[in-house]
Coordinates of C-alpha atoms and ligand atoms in Angstrom, one line a residue:
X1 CA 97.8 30.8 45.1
X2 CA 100.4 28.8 43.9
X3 CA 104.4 28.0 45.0
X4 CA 104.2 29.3 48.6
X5 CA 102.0 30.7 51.4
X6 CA 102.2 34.0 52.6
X7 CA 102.8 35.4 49.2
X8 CA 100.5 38.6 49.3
X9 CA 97.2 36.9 47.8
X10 CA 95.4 38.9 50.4
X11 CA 97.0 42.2 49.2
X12 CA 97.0 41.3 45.8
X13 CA 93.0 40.8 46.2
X14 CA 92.9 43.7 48.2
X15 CA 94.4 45.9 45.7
X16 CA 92.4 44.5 43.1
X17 CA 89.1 45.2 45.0
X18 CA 90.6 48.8 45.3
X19 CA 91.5 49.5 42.1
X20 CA 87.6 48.5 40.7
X21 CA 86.1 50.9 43.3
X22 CA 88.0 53.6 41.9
X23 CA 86.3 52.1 38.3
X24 CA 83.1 53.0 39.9
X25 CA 82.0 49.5 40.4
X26 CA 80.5 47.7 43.9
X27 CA 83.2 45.5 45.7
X28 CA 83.0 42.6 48.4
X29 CA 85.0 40.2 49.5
X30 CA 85.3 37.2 50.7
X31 CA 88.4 34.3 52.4
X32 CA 87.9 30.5 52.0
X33 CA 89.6 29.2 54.2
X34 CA 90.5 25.7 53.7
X35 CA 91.8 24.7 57.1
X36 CA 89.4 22.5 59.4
X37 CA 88.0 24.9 62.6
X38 CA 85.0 26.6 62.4
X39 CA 86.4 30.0 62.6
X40 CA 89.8 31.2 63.9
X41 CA 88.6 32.5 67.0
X42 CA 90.1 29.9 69.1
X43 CA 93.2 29.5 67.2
X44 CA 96.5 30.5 68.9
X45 CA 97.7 33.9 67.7
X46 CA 101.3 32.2 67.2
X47 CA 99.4 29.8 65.1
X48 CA 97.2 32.1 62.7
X49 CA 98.4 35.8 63.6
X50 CA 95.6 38.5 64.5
X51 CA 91.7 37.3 64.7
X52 CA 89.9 40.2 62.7
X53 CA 86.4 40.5 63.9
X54 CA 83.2 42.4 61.7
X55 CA 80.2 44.7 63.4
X56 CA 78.5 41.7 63.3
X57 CA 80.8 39.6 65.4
X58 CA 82.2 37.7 63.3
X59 CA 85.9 36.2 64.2
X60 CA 87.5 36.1 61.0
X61 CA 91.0 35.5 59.0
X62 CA 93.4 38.5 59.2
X63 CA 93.0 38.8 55.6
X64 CA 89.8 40.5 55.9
X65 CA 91.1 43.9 58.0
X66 CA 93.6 44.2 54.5
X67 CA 90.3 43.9 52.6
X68 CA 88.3 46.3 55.0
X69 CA 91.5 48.9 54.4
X70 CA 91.9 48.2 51.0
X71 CA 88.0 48.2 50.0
X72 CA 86.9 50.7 52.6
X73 CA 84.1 48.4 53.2
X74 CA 82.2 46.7 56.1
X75 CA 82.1 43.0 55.7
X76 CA 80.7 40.7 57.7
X77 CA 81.0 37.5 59.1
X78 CA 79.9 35.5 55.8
X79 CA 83.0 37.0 53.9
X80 CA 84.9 34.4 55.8
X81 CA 84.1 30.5 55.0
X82 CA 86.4 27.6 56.4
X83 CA 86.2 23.7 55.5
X84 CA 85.0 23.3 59.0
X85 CA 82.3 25.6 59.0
X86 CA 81.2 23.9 55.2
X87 CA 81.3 20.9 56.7
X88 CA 79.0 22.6 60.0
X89 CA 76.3 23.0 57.7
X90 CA 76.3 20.3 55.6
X91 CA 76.6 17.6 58.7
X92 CA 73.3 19.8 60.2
X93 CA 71.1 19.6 56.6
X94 CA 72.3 15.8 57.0
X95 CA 70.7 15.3 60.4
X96 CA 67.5 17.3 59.5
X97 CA 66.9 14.7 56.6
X98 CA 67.7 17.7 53.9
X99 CA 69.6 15.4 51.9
X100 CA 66.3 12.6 51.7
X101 CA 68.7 10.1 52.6
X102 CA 71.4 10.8 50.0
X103 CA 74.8 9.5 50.4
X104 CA 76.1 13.0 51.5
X105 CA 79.8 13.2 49.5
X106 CA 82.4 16.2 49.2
X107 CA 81.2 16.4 45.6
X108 CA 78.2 17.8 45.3
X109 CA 76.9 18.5 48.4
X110 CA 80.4 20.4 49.6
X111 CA 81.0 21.9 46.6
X112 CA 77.2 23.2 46.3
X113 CA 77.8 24.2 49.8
X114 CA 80.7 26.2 49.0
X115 CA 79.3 27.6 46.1
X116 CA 75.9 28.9 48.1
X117 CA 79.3 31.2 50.5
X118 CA 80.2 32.7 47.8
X119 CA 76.6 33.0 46.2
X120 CA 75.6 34.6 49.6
X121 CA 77.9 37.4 49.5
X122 CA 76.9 38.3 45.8
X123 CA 73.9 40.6 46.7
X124 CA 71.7 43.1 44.9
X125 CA 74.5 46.1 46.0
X126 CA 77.1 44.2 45.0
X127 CA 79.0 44.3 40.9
X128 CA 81.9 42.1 41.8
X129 CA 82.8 39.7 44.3
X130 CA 86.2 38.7 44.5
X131 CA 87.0 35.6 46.6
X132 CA 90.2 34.2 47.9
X133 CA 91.1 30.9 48.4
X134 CA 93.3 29.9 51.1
X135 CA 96.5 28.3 50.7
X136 CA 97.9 26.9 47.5
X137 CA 96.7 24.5 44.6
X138 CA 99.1 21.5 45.9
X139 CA 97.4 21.7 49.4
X140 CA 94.7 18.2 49.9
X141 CA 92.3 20.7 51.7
X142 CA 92.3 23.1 48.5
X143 CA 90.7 20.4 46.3
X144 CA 86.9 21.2 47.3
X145 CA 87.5 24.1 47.1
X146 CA 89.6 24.2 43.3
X147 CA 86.0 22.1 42.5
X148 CA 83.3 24.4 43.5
X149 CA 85.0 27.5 41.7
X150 CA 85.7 25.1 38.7
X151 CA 82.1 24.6 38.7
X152 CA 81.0 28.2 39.4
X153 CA 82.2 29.5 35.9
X154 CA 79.9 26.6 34.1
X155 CA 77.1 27.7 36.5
X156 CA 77.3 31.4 36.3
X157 CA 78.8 31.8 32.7
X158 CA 82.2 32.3 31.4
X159 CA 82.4 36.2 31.2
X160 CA 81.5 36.4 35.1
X161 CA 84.4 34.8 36.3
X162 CA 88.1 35.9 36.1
X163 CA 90.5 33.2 37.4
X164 CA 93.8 34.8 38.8
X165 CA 96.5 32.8 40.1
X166 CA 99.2 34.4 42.5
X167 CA 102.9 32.6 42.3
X168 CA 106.2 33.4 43.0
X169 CA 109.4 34.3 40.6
X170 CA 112.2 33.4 43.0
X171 CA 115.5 34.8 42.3
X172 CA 118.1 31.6 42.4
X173 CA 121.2 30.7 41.8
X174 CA 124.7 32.5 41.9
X175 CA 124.1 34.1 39.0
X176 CA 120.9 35.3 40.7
X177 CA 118.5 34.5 38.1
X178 CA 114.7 35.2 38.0
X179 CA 113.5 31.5 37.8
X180 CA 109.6 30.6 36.2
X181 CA 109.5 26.9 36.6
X182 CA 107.8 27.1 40.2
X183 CA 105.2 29.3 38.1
X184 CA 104.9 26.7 35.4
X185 CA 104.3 23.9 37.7
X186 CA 101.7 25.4 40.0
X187 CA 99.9 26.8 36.7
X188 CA 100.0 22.8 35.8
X189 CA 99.0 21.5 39.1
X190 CA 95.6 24.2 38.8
X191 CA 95.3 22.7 35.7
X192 CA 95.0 19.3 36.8
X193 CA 92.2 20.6 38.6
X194 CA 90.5 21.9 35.6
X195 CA 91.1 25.6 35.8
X196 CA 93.1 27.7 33.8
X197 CA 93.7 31.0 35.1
X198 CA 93.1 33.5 33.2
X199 CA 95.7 36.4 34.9
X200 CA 98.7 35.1 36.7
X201 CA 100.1 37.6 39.0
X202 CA 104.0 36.7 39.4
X203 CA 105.4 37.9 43.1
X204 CA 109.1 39.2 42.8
X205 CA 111.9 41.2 44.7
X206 CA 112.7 42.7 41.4
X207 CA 110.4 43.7 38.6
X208 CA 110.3 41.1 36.1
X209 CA 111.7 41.5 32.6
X210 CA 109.4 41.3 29.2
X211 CA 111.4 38.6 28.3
X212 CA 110.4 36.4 31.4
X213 CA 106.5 37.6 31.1
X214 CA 106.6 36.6 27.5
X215 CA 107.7 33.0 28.6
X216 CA 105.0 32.6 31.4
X217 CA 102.6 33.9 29.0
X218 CA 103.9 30.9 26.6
X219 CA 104.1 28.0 29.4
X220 CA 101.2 28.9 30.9
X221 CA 98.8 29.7 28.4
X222 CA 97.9 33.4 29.2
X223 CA 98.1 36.6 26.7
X224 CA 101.0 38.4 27.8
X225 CA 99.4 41.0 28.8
X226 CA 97.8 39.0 31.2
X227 CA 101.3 38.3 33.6
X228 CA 101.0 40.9 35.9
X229 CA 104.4 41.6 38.2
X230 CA 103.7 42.6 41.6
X231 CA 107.0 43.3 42.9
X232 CA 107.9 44.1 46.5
X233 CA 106.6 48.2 47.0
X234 CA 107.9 50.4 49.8
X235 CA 104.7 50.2 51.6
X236 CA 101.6 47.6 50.9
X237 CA 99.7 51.1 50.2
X238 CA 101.6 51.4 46.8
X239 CA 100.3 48.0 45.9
X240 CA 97.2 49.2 44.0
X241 CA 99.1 51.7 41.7
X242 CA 101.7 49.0 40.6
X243 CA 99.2 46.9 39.8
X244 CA 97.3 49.0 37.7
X245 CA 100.7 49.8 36.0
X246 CA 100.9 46.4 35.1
X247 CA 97.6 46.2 33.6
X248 CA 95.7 43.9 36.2
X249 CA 92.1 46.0 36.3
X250 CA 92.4 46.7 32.6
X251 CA 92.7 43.0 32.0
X252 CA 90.8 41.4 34.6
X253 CA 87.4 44.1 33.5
X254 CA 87.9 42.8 29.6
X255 CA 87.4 39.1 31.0
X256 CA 84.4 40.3 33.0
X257 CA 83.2 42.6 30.2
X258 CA 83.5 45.4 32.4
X259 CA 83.8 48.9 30.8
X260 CA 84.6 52.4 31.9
X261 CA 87.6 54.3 33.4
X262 CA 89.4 54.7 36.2
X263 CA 90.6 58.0 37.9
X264 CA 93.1 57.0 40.5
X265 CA 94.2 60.6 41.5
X266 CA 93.0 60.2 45.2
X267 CA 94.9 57.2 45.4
X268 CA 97.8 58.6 44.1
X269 CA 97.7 61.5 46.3
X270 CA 97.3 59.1 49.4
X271 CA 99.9 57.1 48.1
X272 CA 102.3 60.7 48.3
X273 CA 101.4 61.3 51.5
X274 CA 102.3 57.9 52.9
X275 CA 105.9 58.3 51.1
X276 CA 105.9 61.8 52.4
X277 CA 105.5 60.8 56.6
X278 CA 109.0 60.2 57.8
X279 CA 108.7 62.7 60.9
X280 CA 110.0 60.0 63.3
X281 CA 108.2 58.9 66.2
X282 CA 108.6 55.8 68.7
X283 CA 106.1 53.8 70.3
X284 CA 106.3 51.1 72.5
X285 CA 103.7 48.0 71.5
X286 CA 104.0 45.9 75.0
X287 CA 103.1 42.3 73.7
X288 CA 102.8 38.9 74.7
X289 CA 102.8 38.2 70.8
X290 CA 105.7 39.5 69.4
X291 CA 107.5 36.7 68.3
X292 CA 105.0 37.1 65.2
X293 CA 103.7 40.8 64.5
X294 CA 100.9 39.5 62.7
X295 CA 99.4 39.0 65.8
X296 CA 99.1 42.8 65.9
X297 CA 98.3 43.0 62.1
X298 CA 95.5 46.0 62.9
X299 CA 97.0 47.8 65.4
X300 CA 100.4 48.1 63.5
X301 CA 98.3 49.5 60.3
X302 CA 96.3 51.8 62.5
X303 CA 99.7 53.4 64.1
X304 CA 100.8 53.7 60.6
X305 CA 97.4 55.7 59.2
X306 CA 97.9 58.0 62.4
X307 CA 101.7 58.5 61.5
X308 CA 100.3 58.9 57.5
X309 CA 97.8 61.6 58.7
X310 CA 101.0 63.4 60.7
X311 CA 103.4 62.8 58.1
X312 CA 105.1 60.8 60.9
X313 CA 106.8 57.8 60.4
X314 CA 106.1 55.6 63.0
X315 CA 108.7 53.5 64.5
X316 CA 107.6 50.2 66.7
X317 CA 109.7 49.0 69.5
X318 CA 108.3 45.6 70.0
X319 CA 108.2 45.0 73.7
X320 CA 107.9 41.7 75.4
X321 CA 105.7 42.2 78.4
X322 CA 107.4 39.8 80.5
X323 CA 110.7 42.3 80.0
X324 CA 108.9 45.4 80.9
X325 CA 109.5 45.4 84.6
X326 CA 113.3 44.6 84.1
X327 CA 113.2 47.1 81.3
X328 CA 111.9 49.8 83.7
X329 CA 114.3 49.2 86.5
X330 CA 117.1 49.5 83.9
X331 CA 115.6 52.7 82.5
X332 CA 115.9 51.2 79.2
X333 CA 112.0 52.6 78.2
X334 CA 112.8 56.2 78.6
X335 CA 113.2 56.8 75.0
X336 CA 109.9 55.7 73.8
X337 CA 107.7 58.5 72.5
X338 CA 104.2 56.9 73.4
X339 CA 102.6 53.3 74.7
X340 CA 100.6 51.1 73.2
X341 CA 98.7 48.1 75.2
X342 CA 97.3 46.0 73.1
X343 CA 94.7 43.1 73.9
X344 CA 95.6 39.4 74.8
X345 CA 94.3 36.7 76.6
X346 CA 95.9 34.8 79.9
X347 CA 98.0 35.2 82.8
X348 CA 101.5 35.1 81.3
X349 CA 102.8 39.2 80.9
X350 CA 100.2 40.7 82.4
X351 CA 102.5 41.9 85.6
X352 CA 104.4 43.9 82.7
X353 CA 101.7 45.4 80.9
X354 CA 100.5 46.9 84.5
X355 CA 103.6 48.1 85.3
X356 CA 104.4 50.0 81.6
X357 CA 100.7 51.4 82.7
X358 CA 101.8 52.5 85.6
X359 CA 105.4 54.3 83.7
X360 CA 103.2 55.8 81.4
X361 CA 100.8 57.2 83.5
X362 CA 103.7 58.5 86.1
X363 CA 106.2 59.7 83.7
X364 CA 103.6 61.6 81.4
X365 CA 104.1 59.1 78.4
X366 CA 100.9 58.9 76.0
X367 CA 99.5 55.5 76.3
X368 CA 97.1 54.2 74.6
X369 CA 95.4 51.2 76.6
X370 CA 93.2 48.3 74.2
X371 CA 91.2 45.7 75.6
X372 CA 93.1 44.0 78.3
X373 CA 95.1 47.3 77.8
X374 CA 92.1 48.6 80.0
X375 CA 92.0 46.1 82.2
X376 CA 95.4 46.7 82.8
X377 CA 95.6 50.5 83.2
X378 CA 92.4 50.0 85.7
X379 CA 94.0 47.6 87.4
X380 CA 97.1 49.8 87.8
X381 CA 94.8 52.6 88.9
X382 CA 93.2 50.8 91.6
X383 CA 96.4 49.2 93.0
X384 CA 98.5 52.2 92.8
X385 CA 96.4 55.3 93.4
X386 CA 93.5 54.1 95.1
X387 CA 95.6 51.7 96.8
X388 CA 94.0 48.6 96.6
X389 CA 96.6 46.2 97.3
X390 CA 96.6 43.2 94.7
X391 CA 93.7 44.2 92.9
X392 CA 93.8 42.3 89.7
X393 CA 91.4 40.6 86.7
X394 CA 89.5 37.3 88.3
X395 CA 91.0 36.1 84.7
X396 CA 94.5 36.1 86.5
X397 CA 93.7 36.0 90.1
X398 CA 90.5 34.1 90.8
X399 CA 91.0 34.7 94.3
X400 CA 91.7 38.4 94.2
X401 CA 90.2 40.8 97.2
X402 CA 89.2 43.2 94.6
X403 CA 87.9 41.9 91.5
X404 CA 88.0 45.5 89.3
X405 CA 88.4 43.4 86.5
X406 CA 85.4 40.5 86.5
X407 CA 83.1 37.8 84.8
X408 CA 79.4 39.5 84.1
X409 CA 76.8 37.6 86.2
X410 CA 75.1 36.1 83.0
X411 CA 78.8 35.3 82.0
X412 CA 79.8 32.7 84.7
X413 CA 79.8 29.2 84.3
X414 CA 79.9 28.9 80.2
X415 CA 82.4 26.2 79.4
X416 CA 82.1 26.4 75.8
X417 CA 85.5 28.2 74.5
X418 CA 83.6 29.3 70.8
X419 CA 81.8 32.3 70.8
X420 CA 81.4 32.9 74.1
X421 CA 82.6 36.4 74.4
X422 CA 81.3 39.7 73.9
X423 CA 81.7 40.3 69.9
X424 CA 81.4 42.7 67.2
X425 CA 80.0 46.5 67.4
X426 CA 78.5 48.3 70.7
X427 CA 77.6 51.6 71.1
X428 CA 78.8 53.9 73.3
X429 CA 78.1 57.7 74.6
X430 CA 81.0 59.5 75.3
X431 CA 80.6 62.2 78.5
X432 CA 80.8 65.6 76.8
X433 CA 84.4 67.8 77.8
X434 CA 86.1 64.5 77.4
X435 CA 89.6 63.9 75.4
X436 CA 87.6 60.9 73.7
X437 CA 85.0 62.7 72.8
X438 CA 86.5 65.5 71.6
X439 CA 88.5 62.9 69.5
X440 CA 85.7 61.1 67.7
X441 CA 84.0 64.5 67.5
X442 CA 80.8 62.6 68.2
X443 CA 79.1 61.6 71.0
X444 CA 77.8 58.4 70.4
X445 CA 80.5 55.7 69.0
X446 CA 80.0 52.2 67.9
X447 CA 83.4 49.9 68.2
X448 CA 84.1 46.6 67.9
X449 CA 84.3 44.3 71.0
X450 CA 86.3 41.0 71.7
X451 CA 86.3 40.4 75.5
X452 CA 84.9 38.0 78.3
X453 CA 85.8 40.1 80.9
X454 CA 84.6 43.6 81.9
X455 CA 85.3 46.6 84.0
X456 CA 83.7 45.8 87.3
X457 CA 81.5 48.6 87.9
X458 CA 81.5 48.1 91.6
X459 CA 84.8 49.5 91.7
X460 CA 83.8 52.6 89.5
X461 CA 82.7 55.0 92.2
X462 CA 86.0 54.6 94.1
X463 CA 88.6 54.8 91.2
X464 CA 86.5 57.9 89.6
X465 CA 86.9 59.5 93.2
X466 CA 90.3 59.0 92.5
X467 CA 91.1 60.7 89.9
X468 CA 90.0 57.9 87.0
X469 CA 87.1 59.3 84.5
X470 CA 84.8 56.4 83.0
X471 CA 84.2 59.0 79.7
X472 CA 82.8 56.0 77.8
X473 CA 80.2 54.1 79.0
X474 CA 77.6 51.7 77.6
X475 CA 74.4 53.5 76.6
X476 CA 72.3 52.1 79.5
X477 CA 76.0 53.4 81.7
X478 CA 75.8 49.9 83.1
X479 CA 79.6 49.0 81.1
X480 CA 82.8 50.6 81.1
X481 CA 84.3 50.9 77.9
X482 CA 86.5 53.8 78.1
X483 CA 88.9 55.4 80.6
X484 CA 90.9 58.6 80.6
X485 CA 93.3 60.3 82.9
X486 CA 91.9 63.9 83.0
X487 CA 95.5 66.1 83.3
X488 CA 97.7 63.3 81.7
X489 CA 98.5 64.3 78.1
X490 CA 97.2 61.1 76.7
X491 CA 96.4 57.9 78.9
X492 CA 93.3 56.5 77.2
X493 CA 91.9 53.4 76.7
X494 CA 88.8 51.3 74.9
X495 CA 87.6 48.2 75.8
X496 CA 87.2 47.8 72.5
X497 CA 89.5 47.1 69.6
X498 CA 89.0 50.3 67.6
X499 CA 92.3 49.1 65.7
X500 CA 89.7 47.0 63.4
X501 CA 88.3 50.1 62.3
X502 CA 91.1 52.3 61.3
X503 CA 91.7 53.1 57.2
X504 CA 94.9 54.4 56.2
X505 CA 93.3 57.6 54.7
X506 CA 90.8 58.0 57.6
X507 CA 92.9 57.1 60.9
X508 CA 91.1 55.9 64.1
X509 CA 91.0 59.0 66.2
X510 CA 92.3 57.1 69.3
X511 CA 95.4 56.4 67.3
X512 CA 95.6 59.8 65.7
X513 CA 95.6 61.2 69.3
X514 CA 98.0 59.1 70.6
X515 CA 100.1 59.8 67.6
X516 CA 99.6 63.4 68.2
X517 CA 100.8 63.4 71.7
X518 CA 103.8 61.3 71.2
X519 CA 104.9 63.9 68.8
X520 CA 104.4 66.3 71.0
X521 CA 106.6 64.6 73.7
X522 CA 109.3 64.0 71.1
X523 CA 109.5 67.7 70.8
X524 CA 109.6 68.4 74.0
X525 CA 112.2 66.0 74.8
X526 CA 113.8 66.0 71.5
X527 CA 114.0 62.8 70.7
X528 CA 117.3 62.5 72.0
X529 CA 117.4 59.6 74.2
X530 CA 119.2 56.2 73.0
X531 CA 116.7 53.4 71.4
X532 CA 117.3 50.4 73.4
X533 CA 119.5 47.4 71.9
X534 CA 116.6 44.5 71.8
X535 CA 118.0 41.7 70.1
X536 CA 114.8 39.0 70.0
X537 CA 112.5 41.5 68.1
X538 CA 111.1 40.6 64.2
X539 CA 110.9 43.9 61.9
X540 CA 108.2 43.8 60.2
X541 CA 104.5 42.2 59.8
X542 CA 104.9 39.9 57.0
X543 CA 102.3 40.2 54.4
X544 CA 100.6 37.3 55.5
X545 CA 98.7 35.1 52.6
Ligands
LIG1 N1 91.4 38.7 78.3 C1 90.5 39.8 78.3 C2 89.1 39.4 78.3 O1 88.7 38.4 77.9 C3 90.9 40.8 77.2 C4 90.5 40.3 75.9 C5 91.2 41.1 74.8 O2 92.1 41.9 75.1 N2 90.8 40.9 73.6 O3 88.3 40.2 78.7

């Protein structure tokens, strides 16, 4: 990446990676990340946006859920590589006494290091990896990195390696005019660095002319048909197609001395159903987040593939938990088609996201509940119908008289704040006759978990008496991990994120239902009622990096 962060690298990859499955070929992929923690699990989500996590647990960059959508591939946690997880291993092969008393340096014994992450990833199954590199090529933490895939070509050979360099065209001026130099000097800076990039990918609002390709292609050294134009689509979907307009696979397989064809009619007719979904529908995302929607990256895309498979387009009211309760007394929520609780961490909001639980479940709205969504809807459950007064999460109320929402035994007492929590995929057996069930058409599930705390299953006998049906459970029964409200139209929740597993042509069924039955309420009601006026609300996810 060159110019600017947050230009669409991870798309741009992402489409890429597409776009060579459709040629037949094997794709992974991978994210360095050059930024110093181990892993993004214990980064702020105003900080880094949504932590993706694998089946195998891993807590990874956002950028890997666009290539999991994009590739329609698993990955795991070793498609995701930071500087401070490079420097993890190295510093432990320095205290065994690998290095035989070597003065361990950034070059080699980073580089090699960084080299073996991407080495690791290139298995048997795989034809091509494609590998993105954090950040941009002015950045000091890039330079390792700008090193060990400098090196890589000499170590591999020169047709296995494509350099492609992402940069922006920004439109400037009165006049308005498309403007190359940031290109030009990024292109110079990698160059400094010893790479020359083979395709340069040029991010625009408007498409670019042939004039202004033909002078990248002259500054910077590439054939011309090697500036591709990625500029802005309708929908991130589209991505792939433009690209291969442009001539990106084409070129990049000539460099690798790929052959073949490609048939992109599935894509194409995806691509025509996503245009074709504009069937409004509303649903409320109660957040603690909002300020930044990335931190919801996966959830937004999964409401979008269940609006894709509807061919409704789905409108999000970004709701800040904290408002929800003075949001309800001024009936200002009445409007929104269906729910959705996402996960979060800490005490701040959580009164709100129990009380749009409780609206939802009164008032008929289809809500679906994630993670602490759960947690919440229990805890709603057990205060309100079973009437357990104060009943709450030990995460919020240490102190509480009924703990429905607690610690594990094995789980108290661990101070560490890394990888502590329950991660990655667990199974789970669905109770046949359920709405969950009959959702995943399947009876035993595996989802993706990111949680400490857990349905307290001392508390299950009274809340089921109540009403409350545990339909999910783990498969020795001993965990919770879904709910349903047998008679509500939709009030459903996971303990696990099944966001990370939604594809735009393959919708999670948990979305698809919820989708299903906010549609259904919008006809009933019409649609009619006034959105309300919220002024502090973003638009859109940005399409981060
Ligand atoms: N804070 C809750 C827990 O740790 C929920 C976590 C989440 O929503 N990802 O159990």
């Amino acid at each position: 990446g060159g110019v600017a962060s947050s230009l669409g690298k991870g798309l741009t990859a992402s489409s890429l990676g597409r776009l060579l499955k459709h040629r037949g070929y094997r794709v992974t992929m991978q994210k360095l990340d050059p930024y110093i923690n181990i892993d993004p699990g214990t980064m702020n989500p105003f900080e880094h946006g949504e932590v993706f996590v694998t089946d195998d647990g891993g807590e990874t960059d956002l950028d890997l859920g666009h290539y999991e959508r994009f590739i329609d591939e698993n990955l795991s946690r070793n498609s995701n590589a930071t500087t401070g997880s490079i420097y993890q291993s190295v510093l432990a092969a320095e205290r065994r006494g690998d290095y035989l008393g070597k003065t361990v340096q950034v070059i080699p014994h980073i580089t090699d290091e960084i080299k073996r992450r991407i080495e690791r990833v290139a298995r048997n199954d795989v034809d091509v990896v494609i590998t993105e590199v954090g950040g941009t090529v002015g950045d000091i933490e890039i330079l390792p990195f700008l090193e060990a895939i400098r090196q890589f070509r000499n170590m591999v050979g020169r047709d296995n390696v494509c350099y492609i360099h992402v940069t922006l065209v920004p439109f400037i001026g009165p006049a308005g005019e498309q403007k190359t130099k940031p290109t030009q000097h990024s292109v110079t800076e990698l160059r400094s660095r010893g790479i020359q990039p083979d395709v340069i990918v040029c991010r625009s609002e408007e498409p670019l002319s042939d004039d202004l390709k033909r002078k990248v292609s002259a500054m910077c050294d590439v054939e011309e048909r090697a500036v591709v134009n990625a500029a802005d689509a309708n929908n991130i979907y589209e991505l792939p197609l433009i690209l291969h307009d442009e001539g990106l696979d084409d070129f990049v397989c000539d460099v690798l001395r790929l052959d073949g064809t490609i048939d992109l009619t599935y894509w194409q007719q995806f691509v025509a159903k996503v245009e074709a979904a504009t069937t409004p529908v509303r649903i409320g995302l109660i957040g603690k987040y909002i300020q930044l929607p990335d931190a919801y990256l996966s959830v937004v895309e999964s409401l979008k593939h269940a609006g894709f498979h509807h061919g409704a387009d789905v409108e999000i009211e970004w709701i800040q938990s904290e408002n929800v309760e003075g949001l309800l007394a001024a009936g200002q929520l009445s409007h929104l088609d269906g729910v959705v609780i996402p996960g979060g961490f800490g005490h701040r909001g959580v009164e709100g996201k129990i009380a749009a639980a409780r609206y939802a479940r009164e008032e008929q709205v289809p809500c679906l509940g994630i993670c602490l969504g759960l947690q919440a809807m229990s805890i709603d459950y057990a205060r309100n119908v079973v009437g357990l007064a104060d009943a709450n999460s030990t995460e919020f109320d240490p102190a509480t008289p009924y703990p429905v929402i607690d610690l594990m035994l094995d789980q108290r007492g661990i101070e560490d704040k890394g990888g502590t929590m329950r991660l990655g995929a667990y199974y789970a057996v669905l109770a046949s006759g359920s709405q969950i069930a009959e959702a995943y058409g399947e009876p035993v599930v595996s989802e993706r978990h990111r949680h400490r705390y857990e349905f307290n299953e001392q508390y299950r006998g009274q809340l089921e008496e109540h009403g409350l049906w545990c339909s999910g459970t783990s498969p020795d029964n001993r965990l919770v991990e879904f709910i349903e409200l047998p008679g509500h139209p939709f009030w459903v929740a996971t303990q696990a994120h099944p966001e990370f597993k939604s594809r735009p042509d393959r919708p999670h069924p948990l979305f698809r239902e919820l989708i299903a039955a906010a549609l259904e309420r919008r006809a009933a009601t019409d649609g009619t009622d006034e959105p309300v006026a919220d002024a502090s609300v973003p638009s859109e996810p940005s399409l981060h990096s």
